[in-house]
Short mmCIF file of N, CA, C and O in Angstrom, two decimals:
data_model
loop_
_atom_site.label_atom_id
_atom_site.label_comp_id
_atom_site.label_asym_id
_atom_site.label_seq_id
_atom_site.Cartn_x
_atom_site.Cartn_y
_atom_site.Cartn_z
N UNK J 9 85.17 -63.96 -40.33
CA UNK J 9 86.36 -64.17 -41.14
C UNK J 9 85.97 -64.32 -42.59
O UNK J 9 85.00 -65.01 -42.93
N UNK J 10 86.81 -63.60 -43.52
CA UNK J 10 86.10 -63.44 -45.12
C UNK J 10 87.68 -64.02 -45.48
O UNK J 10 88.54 -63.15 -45.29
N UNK J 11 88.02 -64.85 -45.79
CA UNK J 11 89.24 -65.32 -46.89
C UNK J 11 89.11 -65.76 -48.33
O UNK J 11 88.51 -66.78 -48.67
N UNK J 12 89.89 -64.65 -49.41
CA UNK J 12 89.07 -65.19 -50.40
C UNK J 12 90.37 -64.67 -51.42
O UNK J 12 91.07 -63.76 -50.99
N UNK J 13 90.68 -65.24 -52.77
CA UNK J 13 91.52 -65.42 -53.69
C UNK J 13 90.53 -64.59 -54.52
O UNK J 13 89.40 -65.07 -54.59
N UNK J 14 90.79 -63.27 -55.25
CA UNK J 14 89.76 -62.17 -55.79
C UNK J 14 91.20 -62.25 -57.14
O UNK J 14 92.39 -62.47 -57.32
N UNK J 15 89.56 -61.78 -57.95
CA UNK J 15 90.52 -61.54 -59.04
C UNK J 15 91.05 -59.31 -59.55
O UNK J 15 90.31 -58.45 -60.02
N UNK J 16 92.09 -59.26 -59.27
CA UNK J 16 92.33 -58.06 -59.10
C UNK J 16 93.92 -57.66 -59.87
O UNK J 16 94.79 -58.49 -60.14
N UNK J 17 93.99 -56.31 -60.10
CA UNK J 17 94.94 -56.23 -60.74
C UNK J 17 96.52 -55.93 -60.22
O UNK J 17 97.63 -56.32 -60.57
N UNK J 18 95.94 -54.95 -59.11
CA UNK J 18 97.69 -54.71 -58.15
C UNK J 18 96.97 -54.76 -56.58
O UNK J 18 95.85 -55.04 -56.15
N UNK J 19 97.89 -54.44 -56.16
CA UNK J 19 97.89 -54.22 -54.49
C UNK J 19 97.19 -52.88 -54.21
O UNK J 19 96.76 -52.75 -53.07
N UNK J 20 97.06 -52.13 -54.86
CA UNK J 20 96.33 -51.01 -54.76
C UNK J 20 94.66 -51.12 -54.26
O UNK J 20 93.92 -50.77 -53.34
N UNK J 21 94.64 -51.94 -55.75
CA UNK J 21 92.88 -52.29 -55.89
C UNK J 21 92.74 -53.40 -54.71
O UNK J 21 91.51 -53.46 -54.71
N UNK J 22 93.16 -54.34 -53.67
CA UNK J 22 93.34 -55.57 -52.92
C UNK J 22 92.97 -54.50 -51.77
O UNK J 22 91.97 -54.55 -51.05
N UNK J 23 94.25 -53.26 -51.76
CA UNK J 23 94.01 -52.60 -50.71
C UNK J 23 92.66 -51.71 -50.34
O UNK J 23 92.30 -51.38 -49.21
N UNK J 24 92.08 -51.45 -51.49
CA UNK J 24 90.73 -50.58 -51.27
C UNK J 24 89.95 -51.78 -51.39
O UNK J 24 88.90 -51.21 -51.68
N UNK J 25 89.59 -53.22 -51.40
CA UNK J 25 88.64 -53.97 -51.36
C UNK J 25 88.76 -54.18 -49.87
O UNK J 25 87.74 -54.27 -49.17
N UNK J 26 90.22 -54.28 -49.26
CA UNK J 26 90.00 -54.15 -47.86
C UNK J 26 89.53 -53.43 -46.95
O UNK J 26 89.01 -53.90 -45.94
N UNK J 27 89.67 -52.11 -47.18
CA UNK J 27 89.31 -50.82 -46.86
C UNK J 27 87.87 -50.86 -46.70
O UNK J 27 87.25 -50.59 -45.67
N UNK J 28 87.24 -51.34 -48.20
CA UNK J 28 85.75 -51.01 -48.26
C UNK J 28 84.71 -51.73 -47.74
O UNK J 28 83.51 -51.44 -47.67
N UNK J 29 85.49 -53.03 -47.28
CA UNK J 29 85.09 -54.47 -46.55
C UNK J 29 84.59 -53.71 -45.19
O UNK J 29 83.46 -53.57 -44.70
N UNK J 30 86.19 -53.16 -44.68
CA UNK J 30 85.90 -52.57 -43.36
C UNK J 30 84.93 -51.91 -42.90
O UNK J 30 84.32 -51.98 -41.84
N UNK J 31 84.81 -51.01 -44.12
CA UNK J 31 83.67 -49.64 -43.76
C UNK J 31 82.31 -50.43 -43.52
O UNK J 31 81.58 -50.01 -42.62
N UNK J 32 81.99 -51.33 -44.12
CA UNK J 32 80.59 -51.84 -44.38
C UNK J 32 80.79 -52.80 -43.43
O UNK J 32 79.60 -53.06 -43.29
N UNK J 33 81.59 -53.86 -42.33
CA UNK J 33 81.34 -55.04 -42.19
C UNK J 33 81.89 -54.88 -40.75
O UNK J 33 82.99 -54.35 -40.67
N UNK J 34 81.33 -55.24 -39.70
CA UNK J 34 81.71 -55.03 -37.94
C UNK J 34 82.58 -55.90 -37.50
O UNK J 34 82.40 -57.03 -37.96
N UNK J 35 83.39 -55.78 -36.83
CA UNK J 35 84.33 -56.91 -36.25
C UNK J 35 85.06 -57.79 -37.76
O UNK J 35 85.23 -59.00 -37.77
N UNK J 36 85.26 -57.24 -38.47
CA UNK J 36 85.70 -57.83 -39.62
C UNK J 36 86.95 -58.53 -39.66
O UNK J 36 87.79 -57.75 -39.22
N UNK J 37 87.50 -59.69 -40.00
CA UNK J 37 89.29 -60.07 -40.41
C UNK J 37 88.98 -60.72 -41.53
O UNK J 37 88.49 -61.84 -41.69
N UNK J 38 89.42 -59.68 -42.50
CA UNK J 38 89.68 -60.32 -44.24
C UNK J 38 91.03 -60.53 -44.75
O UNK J 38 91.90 -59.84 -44.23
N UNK J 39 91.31 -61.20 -45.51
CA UNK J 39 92.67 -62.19 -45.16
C UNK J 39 92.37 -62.46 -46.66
O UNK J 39 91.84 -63.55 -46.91
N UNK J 40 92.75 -61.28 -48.08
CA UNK J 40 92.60 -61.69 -49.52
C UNK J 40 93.89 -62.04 -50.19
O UNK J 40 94.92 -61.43 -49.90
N UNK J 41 93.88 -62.68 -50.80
CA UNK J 41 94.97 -62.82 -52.00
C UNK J 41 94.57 -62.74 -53.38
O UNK J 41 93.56 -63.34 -53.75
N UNK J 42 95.32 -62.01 -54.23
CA UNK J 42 95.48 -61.83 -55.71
C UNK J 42 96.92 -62.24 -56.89
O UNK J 42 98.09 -61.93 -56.71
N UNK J 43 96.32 -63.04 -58.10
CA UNK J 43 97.34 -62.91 -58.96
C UNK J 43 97.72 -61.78 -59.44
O UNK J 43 96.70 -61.35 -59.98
N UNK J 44 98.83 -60.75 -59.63
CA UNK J 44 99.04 -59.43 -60.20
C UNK J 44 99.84 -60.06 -61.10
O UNK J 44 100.75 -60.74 -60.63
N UNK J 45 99.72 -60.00 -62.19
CA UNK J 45 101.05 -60.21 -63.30
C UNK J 45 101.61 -61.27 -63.38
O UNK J 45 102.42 -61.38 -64.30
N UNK J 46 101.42 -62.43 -62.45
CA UNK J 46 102.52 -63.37 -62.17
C UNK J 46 103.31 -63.50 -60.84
O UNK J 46 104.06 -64.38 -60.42
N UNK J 47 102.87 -62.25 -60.28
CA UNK J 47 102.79 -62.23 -58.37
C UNK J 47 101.97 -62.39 -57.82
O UNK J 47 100.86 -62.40 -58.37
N UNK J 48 102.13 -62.62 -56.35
CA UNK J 48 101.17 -62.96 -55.25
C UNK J 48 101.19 -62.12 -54.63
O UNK J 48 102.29 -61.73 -54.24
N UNK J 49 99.87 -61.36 -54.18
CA UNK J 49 100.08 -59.96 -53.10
C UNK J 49 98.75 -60.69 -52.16
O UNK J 49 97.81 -61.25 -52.72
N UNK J 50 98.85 -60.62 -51.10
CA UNK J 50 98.32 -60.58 -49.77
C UNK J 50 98.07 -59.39 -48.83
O UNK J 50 98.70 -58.35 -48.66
N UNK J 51 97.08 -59.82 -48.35
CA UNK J 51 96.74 -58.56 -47.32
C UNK J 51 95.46 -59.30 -46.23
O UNK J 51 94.51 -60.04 -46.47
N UNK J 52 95.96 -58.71 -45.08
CA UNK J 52 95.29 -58.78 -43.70
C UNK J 52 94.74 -57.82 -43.30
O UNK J 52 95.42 -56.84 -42.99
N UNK J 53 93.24 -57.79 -43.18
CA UNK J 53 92.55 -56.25 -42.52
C UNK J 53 91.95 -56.86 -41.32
O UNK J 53 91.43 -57.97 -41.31
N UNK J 54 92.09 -55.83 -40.00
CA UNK J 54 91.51 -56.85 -38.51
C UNK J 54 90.89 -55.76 -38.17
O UNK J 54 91.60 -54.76 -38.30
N UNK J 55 89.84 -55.57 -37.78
CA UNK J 55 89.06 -54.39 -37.33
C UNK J 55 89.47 -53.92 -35.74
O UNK J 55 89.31 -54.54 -34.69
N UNK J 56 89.90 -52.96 -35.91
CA UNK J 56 90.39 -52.18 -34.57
C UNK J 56 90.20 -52.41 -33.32
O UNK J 56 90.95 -52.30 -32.34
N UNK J 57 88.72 -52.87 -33.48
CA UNK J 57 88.30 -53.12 -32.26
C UNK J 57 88.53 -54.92 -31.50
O UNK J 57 88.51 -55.34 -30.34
N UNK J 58 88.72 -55.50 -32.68
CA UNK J 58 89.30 -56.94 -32.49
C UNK J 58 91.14 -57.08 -32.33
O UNK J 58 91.67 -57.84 -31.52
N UNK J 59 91.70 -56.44 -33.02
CA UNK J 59 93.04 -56.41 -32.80
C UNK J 59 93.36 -55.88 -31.20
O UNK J 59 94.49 -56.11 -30.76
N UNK J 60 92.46 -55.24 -30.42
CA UNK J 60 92.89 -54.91 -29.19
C UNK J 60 91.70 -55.96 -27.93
O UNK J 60 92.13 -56.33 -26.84
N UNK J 61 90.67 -56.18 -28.27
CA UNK J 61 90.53 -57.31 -27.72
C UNK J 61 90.49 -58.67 -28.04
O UNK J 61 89.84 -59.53 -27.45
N UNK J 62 91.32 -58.81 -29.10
CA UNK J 62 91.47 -60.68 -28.94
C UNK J 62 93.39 -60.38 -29.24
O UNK J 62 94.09 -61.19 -29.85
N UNK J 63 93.75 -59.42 -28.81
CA UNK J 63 95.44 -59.11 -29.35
C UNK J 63 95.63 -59.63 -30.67
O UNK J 63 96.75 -60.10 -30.88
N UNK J 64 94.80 -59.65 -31.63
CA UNK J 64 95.32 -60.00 -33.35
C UNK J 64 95.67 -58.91 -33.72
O UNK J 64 95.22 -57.77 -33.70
N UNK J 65 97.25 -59.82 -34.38
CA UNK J 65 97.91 -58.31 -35.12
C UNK J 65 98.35 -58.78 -36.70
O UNK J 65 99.12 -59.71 -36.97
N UNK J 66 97.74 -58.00 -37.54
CA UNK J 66 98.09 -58.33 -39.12
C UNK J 66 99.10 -58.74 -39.58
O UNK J 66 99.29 -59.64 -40.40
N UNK J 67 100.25 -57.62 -38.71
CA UNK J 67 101.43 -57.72 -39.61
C UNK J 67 102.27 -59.12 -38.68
O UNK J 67 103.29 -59.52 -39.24
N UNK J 68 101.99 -59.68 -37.62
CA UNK J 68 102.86 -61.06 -37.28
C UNK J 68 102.06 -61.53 -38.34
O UNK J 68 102.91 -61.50 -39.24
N UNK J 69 100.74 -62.05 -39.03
CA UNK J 69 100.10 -63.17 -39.49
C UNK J 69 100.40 -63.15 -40.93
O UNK J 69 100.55 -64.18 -41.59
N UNK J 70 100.51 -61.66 -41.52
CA UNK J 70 101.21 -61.38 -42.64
C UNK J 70 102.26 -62.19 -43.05
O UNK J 70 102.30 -63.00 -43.97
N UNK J 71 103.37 -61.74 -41.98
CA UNK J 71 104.87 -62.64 -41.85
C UNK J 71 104.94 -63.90 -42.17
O UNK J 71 105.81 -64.36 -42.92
N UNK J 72 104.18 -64.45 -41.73
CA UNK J 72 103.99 -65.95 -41.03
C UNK J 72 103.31 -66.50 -42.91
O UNK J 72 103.95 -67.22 -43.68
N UNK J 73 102.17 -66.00 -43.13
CA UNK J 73 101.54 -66.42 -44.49
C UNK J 73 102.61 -66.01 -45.98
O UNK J 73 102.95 -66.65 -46.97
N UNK J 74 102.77 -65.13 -45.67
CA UNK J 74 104.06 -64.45 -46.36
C UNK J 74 104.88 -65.36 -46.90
O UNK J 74 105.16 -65.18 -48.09
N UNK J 75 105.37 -66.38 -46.31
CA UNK J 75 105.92 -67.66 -46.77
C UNK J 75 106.05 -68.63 -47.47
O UNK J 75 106.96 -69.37 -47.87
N UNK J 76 104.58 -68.49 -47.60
CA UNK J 76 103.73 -69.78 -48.24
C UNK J 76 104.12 -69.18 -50.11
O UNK J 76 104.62 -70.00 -50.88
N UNK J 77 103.85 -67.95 -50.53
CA UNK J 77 103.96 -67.18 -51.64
C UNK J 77 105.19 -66.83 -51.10
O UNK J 77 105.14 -65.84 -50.37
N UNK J 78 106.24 -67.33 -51.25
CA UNK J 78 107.93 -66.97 -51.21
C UNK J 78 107.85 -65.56 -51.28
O UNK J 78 108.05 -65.12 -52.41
N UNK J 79 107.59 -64.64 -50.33
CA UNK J 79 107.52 -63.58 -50.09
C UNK J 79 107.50 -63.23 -48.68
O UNK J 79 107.32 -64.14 -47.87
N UNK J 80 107.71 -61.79 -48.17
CA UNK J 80 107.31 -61.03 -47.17
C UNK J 80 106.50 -60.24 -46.66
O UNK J 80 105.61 -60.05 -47.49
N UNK J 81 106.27 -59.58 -45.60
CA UNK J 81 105.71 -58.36 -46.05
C UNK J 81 105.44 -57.24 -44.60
O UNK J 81 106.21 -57.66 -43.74
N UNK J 82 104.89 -56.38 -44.21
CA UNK J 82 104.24 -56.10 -42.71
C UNK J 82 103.32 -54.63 -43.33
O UNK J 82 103.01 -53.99 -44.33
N UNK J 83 103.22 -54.73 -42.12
CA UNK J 83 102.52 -53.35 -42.12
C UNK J 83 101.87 -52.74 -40.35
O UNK J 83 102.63 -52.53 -39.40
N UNK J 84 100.57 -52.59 -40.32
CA UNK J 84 100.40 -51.95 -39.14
C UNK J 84 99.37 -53.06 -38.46
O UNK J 84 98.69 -53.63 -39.32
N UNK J 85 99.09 -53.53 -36.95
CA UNK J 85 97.74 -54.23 -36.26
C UNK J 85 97.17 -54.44 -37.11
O UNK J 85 97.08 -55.59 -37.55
N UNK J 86 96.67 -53.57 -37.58
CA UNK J 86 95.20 -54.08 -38.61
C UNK J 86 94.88 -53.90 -39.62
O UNK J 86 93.73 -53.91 -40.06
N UNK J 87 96.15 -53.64 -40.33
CA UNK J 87 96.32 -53.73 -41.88
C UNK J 87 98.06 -54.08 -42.26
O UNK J 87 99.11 -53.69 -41.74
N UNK J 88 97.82 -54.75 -43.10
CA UNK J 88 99.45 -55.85 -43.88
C UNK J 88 99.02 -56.02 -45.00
O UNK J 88 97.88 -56.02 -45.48
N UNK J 89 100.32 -56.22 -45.51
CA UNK J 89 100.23 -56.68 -47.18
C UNK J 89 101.50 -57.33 -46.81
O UNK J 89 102.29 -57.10 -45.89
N UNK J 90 101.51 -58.33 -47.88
CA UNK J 90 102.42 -59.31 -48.76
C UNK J 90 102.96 -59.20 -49.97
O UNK J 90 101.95 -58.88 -50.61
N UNK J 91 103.73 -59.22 -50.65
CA UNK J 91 104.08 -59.66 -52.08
C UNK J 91 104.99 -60.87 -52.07
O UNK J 91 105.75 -61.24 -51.17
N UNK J 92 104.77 -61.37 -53.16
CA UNK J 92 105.49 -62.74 -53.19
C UNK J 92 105.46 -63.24 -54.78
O UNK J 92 104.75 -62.65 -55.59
N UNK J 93 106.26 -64.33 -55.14
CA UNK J 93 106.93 -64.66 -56.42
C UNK J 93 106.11 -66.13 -56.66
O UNK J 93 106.36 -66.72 -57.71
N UNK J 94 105.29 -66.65 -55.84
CA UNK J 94 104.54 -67.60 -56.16
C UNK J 94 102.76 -67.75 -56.17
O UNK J 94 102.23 -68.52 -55.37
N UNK J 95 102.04 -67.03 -57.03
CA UNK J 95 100.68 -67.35 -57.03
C UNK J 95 99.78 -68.59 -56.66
O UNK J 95 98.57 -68.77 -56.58
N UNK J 96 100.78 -69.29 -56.51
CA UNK J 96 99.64 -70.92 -56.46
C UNK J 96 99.76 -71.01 -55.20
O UNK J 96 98.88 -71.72 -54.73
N UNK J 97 100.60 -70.53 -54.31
CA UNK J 97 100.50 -70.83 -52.88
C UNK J 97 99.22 -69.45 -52.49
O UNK J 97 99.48 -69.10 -51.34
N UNK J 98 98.44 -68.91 -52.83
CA UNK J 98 97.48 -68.44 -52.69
C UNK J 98 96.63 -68.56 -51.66
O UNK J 98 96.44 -67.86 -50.66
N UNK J 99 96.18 -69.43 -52.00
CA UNK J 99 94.85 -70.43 -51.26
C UNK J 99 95.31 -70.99 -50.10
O UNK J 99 94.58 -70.96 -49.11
N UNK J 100 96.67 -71.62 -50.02
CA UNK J 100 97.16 -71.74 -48.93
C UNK J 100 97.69 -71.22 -48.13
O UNK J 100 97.93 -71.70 -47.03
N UNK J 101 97.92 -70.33 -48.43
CA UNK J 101 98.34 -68.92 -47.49
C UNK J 101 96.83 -68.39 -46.48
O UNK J 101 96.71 -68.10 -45.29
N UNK J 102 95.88 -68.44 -47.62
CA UNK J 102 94.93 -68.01 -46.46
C UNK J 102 93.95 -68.76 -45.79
O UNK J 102 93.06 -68.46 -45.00
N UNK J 103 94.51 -70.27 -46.52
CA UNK J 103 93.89 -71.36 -45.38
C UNK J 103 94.83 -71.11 -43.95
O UNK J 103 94.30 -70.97 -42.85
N UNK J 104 96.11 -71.08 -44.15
CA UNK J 104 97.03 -71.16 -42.85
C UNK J 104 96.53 -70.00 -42.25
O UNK J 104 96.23 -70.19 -41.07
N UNK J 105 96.34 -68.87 -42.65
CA UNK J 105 95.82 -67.43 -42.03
C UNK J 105 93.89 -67.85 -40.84
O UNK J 105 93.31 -67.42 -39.84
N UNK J 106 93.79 -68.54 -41.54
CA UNK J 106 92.30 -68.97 -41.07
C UNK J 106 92.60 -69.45 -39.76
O UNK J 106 92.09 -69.09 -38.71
N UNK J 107 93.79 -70.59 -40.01
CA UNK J 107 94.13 -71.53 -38.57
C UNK J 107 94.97 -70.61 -37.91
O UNK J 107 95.45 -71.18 -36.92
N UNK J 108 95.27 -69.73 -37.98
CA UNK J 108 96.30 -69.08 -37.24
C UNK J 108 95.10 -68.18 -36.03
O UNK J 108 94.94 -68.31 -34.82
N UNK J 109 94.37 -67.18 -37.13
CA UNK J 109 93.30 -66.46 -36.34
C UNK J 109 92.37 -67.29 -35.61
O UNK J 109 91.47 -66.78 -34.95
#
């Protein structure tokens, strides 16, 4: 488990740090958040092979953290994003993501 508050500019760049996590790192669940502008974007990456044997799925944990940064979000098993209107709930979003997985 890698959870970590990165400093980044949109959801774009969040999304290829997840991506590139994956390629390089086995059984991986990275669980990042970024300030963009004055937003909170989130994202859940679960490596394929863990989303089907431990049943973790991104986009319920997305939902669920999503909250914390007054926001929403989904996406697919093993990749989600978030956006949200509060940056300081950050950190706590992916502490709760930690206890959830």
């Amino acid at each position: 488990f890698i959870g970590a508050e990165v400093n980044l500019p949109d959801a774009d760049a969040l999304k290829k740090l997840a991506y590139d996590l994956k390629n390089e790192i086995k059984n991986l669940v990275f669980v990042g958040g970024a300030n963009a502008n004055g937003k909170a974007i989130l994202c859940v990456m679960i490596a394929e092979n863990l989303v089907k044997e431990k049943n973790l799925d991104a986009k319920n944990i997305i939902k669920q953290i999503g909250k914390v940064i007054n926001g929403g979000g989904g996406g697919q098993p093993f990749f989600a994003t978030a956006g949200g209107t509060n940056p300081s709930g950050i950190a706590k979003a992916i502490e709760e993501a930690s206890k959830v997985i």
